[in-house]
XYZ file of C-alpha atoms in Angstrom:
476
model
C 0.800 10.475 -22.286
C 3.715 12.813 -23.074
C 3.963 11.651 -26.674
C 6.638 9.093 -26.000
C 6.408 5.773 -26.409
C 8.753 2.837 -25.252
C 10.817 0.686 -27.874
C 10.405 -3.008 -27.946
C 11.286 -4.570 -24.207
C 14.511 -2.198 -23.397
C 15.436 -0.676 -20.414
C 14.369 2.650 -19.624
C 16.849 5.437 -20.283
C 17.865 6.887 -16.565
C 15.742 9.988 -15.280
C 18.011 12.755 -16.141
C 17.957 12.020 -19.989
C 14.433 12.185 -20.134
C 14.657 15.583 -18.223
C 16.668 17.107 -20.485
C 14.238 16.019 -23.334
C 11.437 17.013 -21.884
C 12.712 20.669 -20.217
C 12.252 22.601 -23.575
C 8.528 21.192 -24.016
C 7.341 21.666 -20.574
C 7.409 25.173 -20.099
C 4.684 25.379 -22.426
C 2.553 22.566 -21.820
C -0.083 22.902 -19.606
C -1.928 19.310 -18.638
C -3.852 18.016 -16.034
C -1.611 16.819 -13.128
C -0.914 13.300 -12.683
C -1.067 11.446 -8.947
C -0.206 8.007 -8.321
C -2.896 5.948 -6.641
C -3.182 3.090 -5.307
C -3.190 0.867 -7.644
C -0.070 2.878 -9.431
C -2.584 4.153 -12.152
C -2.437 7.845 -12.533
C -5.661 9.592 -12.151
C -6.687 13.076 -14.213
C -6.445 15.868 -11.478
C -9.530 18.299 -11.841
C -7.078 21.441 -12.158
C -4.838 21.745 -14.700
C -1.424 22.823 -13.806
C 1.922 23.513 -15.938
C 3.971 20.439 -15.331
C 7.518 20.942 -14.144
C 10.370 18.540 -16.516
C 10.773 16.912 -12.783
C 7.103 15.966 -12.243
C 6.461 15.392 -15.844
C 9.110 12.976 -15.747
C 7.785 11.178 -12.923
C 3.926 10.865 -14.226
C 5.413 9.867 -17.229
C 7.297 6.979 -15.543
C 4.352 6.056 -12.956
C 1.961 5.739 -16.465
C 4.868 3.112 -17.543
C 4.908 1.163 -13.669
C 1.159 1.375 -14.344
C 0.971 0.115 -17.912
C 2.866 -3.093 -17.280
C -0.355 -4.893 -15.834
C -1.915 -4.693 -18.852
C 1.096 -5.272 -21.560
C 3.259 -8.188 -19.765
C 0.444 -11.018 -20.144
C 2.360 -14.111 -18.733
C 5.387 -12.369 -17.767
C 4.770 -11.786 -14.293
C 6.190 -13.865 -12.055
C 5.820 -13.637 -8.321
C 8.498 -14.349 -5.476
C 7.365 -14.953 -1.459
C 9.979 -13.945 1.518
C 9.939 -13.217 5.036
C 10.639 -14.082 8.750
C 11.206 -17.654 9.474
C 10.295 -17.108 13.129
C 7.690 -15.514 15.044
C 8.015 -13.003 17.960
C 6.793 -13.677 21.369
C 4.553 -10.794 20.541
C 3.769 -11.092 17.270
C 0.299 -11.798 15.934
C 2.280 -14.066 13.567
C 0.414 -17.448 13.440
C 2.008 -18.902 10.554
C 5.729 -18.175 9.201
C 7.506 -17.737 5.598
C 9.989 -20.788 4.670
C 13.176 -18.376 4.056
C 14.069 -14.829 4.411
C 15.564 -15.077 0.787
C 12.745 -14.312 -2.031
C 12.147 -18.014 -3.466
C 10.180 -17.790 -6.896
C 6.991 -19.260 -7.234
C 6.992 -21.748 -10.134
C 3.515 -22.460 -10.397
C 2.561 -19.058 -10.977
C 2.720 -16.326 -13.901
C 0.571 -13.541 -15.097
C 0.101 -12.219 -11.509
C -1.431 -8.963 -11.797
C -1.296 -7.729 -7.921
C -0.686 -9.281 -4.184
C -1.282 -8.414 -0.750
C 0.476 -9.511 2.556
C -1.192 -9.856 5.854
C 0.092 -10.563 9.669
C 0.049 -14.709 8.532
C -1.588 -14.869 5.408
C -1.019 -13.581 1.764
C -2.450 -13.426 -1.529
C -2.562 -12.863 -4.915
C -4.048 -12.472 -8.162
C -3.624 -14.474 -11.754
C -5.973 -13.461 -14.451
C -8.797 -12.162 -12.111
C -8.619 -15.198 -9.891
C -7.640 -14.880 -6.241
C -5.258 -17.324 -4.585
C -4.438 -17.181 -0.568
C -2.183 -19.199 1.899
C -1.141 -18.796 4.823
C -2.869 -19.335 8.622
C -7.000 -19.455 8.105
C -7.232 -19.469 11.857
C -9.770 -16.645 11.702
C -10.986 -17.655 8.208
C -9.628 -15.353 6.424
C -8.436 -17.270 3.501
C -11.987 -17.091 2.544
C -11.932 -20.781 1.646
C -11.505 -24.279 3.381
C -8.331 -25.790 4.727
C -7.275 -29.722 4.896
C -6.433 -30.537 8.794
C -3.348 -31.361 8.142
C -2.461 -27.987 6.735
C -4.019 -26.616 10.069
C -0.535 -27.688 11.749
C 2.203 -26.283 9.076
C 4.383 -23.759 10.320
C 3.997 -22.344 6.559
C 0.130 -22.936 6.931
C -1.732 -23.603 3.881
C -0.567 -23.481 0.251
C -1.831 -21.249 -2.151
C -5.224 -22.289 -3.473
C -7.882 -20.413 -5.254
C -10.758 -18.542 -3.800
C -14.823 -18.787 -4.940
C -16.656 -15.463 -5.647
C -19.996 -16.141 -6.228
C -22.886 -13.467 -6.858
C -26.753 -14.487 -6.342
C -27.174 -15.374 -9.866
C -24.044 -17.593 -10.098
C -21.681 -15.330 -11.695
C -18.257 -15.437 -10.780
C -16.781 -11.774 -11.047
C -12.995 -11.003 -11.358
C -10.909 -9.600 -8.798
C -8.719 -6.798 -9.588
C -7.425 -5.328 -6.015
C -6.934 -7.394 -2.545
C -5.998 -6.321 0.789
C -5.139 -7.927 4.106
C -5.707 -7.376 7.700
C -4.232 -9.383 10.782
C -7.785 -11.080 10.816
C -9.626 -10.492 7.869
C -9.445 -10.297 4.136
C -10.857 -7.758 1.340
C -10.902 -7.554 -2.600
C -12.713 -5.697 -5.313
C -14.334 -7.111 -8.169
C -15.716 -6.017 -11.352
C -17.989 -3.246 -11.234
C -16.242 -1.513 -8.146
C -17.736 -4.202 -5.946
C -16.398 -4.719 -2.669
C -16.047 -8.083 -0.463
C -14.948 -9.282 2.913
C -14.085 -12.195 4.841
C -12.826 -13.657 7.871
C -13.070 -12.901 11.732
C -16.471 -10.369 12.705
C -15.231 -9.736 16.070
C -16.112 -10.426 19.303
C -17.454 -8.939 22.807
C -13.566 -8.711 24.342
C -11.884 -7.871 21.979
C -14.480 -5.283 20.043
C -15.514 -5.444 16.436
C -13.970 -6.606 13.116
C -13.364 -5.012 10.166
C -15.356 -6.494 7.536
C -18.339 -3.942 7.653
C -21.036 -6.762 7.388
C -23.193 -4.645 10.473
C -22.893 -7.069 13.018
C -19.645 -9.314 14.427
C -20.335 -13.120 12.708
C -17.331 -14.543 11.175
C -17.523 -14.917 7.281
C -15.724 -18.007 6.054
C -15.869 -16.755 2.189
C -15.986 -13.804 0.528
C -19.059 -11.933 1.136
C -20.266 -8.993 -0.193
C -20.865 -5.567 1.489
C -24.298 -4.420 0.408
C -23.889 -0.683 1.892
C -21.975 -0.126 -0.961
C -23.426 -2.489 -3.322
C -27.121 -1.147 -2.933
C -26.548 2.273 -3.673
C -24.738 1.384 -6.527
C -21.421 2.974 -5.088
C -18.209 1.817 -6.260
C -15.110 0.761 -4.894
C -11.998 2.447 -5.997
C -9.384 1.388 -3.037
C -9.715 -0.973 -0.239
C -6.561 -1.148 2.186
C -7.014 -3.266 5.870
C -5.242 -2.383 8.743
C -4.646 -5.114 11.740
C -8.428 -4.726 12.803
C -9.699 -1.578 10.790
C -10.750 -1.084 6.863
C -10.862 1.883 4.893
C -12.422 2.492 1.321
C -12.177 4.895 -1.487
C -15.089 5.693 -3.691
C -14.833 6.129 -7.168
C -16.079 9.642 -6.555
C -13.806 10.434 -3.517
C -15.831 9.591 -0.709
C -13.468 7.732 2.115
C -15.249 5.327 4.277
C -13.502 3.178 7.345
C -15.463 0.342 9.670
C -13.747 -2.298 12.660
C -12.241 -0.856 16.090
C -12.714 2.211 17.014
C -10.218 3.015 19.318
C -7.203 5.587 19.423
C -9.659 6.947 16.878
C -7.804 4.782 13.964
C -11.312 5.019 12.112
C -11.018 9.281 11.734
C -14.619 10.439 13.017
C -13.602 11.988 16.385
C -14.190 9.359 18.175
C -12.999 6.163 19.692
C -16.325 3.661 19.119
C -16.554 0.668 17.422
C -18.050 0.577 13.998
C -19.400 -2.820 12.240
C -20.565 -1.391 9.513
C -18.676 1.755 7.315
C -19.340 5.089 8.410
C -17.812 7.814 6.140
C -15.313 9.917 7.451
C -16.403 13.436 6.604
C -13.688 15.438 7.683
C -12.325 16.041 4.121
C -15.785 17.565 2.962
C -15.867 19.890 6.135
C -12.844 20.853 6.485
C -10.156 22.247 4.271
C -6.716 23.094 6.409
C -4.427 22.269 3.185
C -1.484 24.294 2.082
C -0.857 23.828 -1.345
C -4.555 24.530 -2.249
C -6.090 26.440 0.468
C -9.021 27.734 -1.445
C -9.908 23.867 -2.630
C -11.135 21.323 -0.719
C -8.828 17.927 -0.602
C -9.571 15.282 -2.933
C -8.321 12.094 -2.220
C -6.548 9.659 -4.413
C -4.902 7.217 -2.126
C -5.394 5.473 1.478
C -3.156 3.898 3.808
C -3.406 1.833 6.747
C -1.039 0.601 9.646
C -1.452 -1.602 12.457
C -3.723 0.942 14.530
C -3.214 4.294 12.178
C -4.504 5.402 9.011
C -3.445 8.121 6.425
C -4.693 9.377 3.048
C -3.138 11.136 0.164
C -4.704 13.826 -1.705
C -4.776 14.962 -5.407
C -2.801 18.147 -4.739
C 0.404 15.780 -2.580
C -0.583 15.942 0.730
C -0.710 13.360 3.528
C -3.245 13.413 6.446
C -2.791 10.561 9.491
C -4.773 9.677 12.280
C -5.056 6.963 14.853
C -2.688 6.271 17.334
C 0.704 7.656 17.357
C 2.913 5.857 20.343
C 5.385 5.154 17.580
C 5.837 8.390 16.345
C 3.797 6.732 13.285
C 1.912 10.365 12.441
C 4.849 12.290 11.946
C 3.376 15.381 13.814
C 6.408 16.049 15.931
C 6.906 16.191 19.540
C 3.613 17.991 20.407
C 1.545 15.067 19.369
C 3.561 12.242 21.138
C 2.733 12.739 25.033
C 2.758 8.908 26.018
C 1.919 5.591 24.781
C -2.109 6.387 25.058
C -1.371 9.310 21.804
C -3.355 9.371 19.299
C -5.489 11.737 16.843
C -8.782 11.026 16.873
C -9.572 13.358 13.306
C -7.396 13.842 9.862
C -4.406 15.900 10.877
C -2.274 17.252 8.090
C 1.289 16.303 8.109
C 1.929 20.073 7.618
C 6.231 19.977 7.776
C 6.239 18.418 4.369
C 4.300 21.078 1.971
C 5.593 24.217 4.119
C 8.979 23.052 3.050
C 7.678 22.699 -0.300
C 7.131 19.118 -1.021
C 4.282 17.165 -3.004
C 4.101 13.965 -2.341
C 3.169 11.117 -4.870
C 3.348 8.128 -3.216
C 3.424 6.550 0.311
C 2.935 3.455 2.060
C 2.159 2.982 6.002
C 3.596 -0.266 7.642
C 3.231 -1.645 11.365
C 4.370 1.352 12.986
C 6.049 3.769 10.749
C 5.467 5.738 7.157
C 7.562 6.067 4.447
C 6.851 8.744 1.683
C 7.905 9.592 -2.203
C 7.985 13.391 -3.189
C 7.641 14.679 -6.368
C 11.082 15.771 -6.151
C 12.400 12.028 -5.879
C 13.327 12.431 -1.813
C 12.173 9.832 0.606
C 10.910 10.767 4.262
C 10.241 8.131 6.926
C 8.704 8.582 10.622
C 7.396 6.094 13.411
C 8.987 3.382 14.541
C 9.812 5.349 17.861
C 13.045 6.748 15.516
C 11.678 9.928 14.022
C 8.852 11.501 15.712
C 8.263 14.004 12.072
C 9.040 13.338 8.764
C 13.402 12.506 8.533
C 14.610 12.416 4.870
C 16.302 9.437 3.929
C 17.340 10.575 0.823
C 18.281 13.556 -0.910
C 16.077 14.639 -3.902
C 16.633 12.870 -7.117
C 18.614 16.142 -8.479
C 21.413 16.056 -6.462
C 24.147 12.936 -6.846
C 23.496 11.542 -4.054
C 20.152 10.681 -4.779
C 18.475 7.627 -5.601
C 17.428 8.124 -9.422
C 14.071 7.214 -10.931
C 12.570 6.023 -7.509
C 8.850 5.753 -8.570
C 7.415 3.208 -5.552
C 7.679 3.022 -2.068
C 6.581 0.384 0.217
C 6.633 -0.715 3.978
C 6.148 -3.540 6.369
C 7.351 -4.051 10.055
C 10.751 -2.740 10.817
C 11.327 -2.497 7.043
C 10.955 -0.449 3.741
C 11.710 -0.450 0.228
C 11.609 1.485 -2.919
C 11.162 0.858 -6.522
C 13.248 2.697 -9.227
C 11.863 2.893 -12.791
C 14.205 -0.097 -14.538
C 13.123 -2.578 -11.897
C 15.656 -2.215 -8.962
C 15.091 -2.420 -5.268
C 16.132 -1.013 -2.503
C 15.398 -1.700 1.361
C 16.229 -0.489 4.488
C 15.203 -1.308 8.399
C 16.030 -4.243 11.020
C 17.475 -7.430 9.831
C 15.329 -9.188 12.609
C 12.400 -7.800 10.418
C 13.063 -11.151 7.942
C 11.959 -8.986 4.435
C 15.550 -7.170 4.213
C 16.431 -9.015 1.317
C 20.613 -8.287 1.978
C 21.878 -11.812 2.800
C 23.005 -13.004 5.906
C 25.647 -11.015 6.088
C 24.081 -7.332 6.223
C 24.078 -5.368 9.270
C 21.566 -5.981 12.210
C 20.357 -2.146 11.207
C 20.344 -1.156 7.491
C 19.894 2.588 8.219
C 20.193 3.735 4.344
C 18.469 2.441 1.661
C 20.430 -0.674 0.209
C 20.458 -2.015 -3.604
C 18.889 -5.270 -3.145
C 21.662 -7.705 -5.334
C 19.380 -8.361 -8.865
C 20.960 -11.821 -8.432
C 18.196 -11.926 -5.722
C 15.125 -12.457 -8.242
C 17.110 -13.810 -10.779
C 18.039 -10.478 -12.436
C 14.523 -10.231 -13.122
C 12.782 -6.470 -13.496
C 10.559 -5.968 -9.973
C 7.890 -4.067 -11.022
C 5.625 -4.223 -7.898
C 6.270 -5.167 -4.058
C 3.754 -5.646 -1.396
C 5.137 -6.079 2.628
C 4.022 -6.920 5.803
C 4.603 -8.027 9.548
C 7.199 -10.715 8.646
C 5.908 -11.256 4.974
C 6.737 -9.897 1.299
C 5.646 -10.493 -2.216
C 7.442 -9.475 -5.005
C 6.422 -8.840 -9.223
C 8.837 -9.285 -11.621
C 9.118 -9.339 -15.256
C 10.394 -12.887 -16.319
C 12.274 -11.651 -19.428
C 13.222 -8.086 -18.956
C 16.417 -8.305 -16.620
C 18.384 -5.935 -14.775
C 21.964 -5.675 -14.402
C-alpha cells in the first residue's frame, strides 16, 4: 500500500526504522486514511487526509496483520487456554483443561476464532468447528451424551450450513455470546443459533423475531431479504450487534440498561437499527461530518463502536466503570446510558484511536500514537493510559492489536509478540504460575509459550482464549 513490500518470511524491521524511511515521503503524500476493522482489514476512509510517518506506519503494518489470512495457507496453527475452574458466579458451564496455551494438533490453516462464556470456535478453510458446553445449543450442532458430562464439554467438531437449495456457503467471521452463536458467510450473509429466550429471563439475541431456540445455524432473513450485507457481527452475553457493508449498525436480544443503544430499555427479538449515528453528529475530530462506523464492540451488558475518523462511542450499563465517561456517569450499580455517548477525554486530548476491544466489564483501546488506555473493571472510571505512546522509550513498540476478556487484556506487536495484563485468577494471563496475583503492566508473554511461534491473532473471553500463530515464522 505504501510501495513496500516484505522479503521472503523475515521478521519485520522494528517501528522506528520504518519511520525514518517513510518521514521524507509522507509530507507529501496525501492518501485516503486507513482504519482497522474488525476483521484487521483496513478499510478506504471517504476523506483523504495527509498521513503522518506515525500513522502511515501503523496502516502500513495493520495491511501486513491483515494480509497474513490470505498468504500463510497451512501455517496457522491455533492454541486453546483458560481457567480450569469456574466461579460461583460465573456463567461458566464448561472449563478449559490448563491455563497454559496447549497447541491444537489437529488443526492448521485457521483463518479466525471466537471465544464465548463456555464455548469456542473456529474456522479452517471456510468450515466452522465449535466445542465447548451446548447446554443452550449453541454449538449449532449435536452432542454425544457422554460429552454432555465433560468438564471440557464437547470436542471440536464441524458445523452444517445449509441454504434452501443445498449449498453449503463458507464462513469467514464468527462470534460468541454466553448463550448463542453467530457467523457470516459468503455474500455478507448472516446466521444465528442457540438459546431464543424466554418469559423470565427476556429475549435472546439471535434476531429470529420471536424467542424459539435454534439448534443449527439459521439464517436471519431481515437482512437476507433486502439483500443487505453483513460486514461485522460481535455477541455480547445476551445482546448482538451488526455492521452493514454500507455502515448501517443494527443490535437485537435484551433490552435493558439500554445495552441495545435506541433510548430505551425493551427487549428486541428481532434487529432494530440504532439510528443515533445518522441523527446525530457530537464528534470532535470531524464536527462538520457525520460518524461512519468501521468497527463494533460488545461486553457482557455494554456495547461500543468505532468510527472512521478514531472515535469510540459506548452505551449500556456502566456499574463497572466499563464506559469510561468519568465520575458523572457512574451514580450506582443501576448506571447506564441508554444512547451512543462519545468517550469525549480521548480526542480532546488529541488521540485517534485504531483499534479496541470490550471484555466482561472493562475496555481496552489502541491510539494511533501506539498508547494503550483501559477503563471498567471498577479500577478506572475514564480512560487510564497504560502505556506511554510508542515514541517515547518506554513504550511498547509496534503494538498493532489489542484484545480483552474477563479480568484480562493483551496486545499484539507487529513481529508476533504478546503481551497481557489483569488478574491471575482470570486463567488467560499466560505468565506461569509464578506471576503476581495482579499483573498491573502489560507483561511479554515468554515466546517459549507457543513454541516461539509468531501470534498473529488472539481472541479472549470469560475464562477462555484462542490464539493464531504462524507455524514457521518464530520469534525470539
Amino acid at each position: 500500500r505504501f510501495g513496500l513490500r516484505r522479503s521472503g518470511s523475515c521478521a519485520p524491521r522494528g517501528i522506528g526504522w520504518w519511520l525514518e524511511m517513510m518521514r521524507s515521503v509522507c509530507q507529501q503524500v496525501t492518501v485516503r486514511g486507513c482504519r482497522l476493522a474488525a476483521s484487521g482489514s483496513v478499510l478506504p476512509s471517504r476523506q483523504a487526509e495527509v498521513l503522518t510517518p506515525e500513522t502511515a506506519a501503523r496502516c502500513f503494518f495493520a495491511r501486513r496483520f491483515a494480509d497474513t489470512v490470505a498468504d500463510d495457507g497451512r501455517r496457522r496453527c491455533l492454541w486453546r487456554w483458560g481457567a480450569t475452574s469456574a466461579g460461583m458466579m460465573s456463567q461458566q458451564e464448561v472449563t478449559e483443561s490448563s491455563k497454559d496455551p496447549i497447541l491444537m494438533e489437529d488443526f492448521r490453516g485457521v483463518t479466525t476464532a471466537a471465544c464465548g462464556s463456555s464455548h469456542s470456535a473456529f474456522v479452517v478453510d471456510g468450515q466452522l468447528y465449535t466445542y465447548g458446553s451446548n447446554k443452550y445449543h449453541q454449538l449449532g450442532r449435536s452432542v454425544e451424551e457422554a460429552q454432555k458430562s465433560d468438564p471440557e464439554g464437547a470436542g471440536p467438531a464441524p458445523v452444517t450450513f445449509e441454504t434452501e437449495d443445498g449449498h453449503h456457503p463458507r464462513v469467514s467471521q464468527v462470534a460468541l455470546g454466553a448463550f448463542h452463536s453467530a457467523a457470516i458467510t459468503d455474500g455478507g450473509i448472516l446466521w444465528t443459533w442457540g438459546w431464543g429466550g424466554s418469559f423470565w429471563y427476556g429475549s435472546g439475541a439471535l434476531g429470529q423475531g420471536d424467542r424459539v431456540n435454534c439448534e443449527v445455524p439459521t439464517v436471519v432473513r431481515l437482512f437476507a431479504d433486502e439483500g443487505e450485507q453483513i460486514r461485522q457481527v460481535v455477541c455480547g452475553s445476551q445482546h448482538t450487534l451488526v455492521l452493514t457493508t454500507d455502515g448501517r449498525v443494527y443490535a437485537t436480544g435484551k433490552g435493558d440498561f439500554g445495552r441495545l443503544g435506541r433510548g430505551d430499555t425493551r427487549d428486541a427479538p428481532e434487529f432494530e437499527e440504532i439510528e443515533y449515528f445518522f441523527q446525530s453528529n457530537d464528534s470532535v475530530l470531524s464536527p462538520t461530518e457525520p460518524a461512519s462506523i468501521v468497527k463494533l464492540g460488545a461486553g457482557n451488558n455494554f456495547s461500543a463502536a468505532m468510527s472512521q475518523q478514531g472515535e469510540l462511542w459506548v452505551w449500556g450499563r456502566n456499574d463497572y466503570g466499563q464506559l469510561g465517561l468519568g465520575e458523572e456517569a457512574m451514580g450506582d450499580m443501576y448506571s447506564a446510558e441508554r444512547y451512543p455517548r462519545l468517550v469525549r477525554s480521548l480526542p480532546l486530548e488529541g488521540h485517534r484511536v485504531v483499534d479496541f476491544d470490550c471484555g466482561e466489564h472493562h475496555l481496552v483501546a489502541l491510539t494511533a500514537a501506539g498508547a494503550i488506555y483501559e477503563w471498567g473493571n471498577r479500577t478506572w472510571l475514564e480512560p487510564h493510559p497504560v502505556t506511554l505512546p510508542a515514541r517515547y522509550s518506554g513504550g511498547l513498540q509496534g503494538i498493532i492489536k489489542v484484545v480483552a476478556g474477563d479480568k484480562c487484556s493483551f496486545a499484539i506487536t507487529e513481529d508476533g509478540q504478546v503481551y497481557s495484563w489483569g488478574a491471575k485468577a482470570s486463567g488467560c494471563l499466560a505468565q506461569g504460575e509464578n506471576c503476581p496475583k495482579q499483573v498491573v503492566q502489560p507483561t511479554l508473554v515468554p515466546p517459549t509459550t507457543f513454541g516461539h511461534q509468531q501470534v498473529v491473532d488472539l481472541k479472549a473471553s470469560k475464562g477462555r482464549c484462542l490464539a493464531i500463530t504462524l507455524e514457521d515464522t518464530h520469534v525470539a
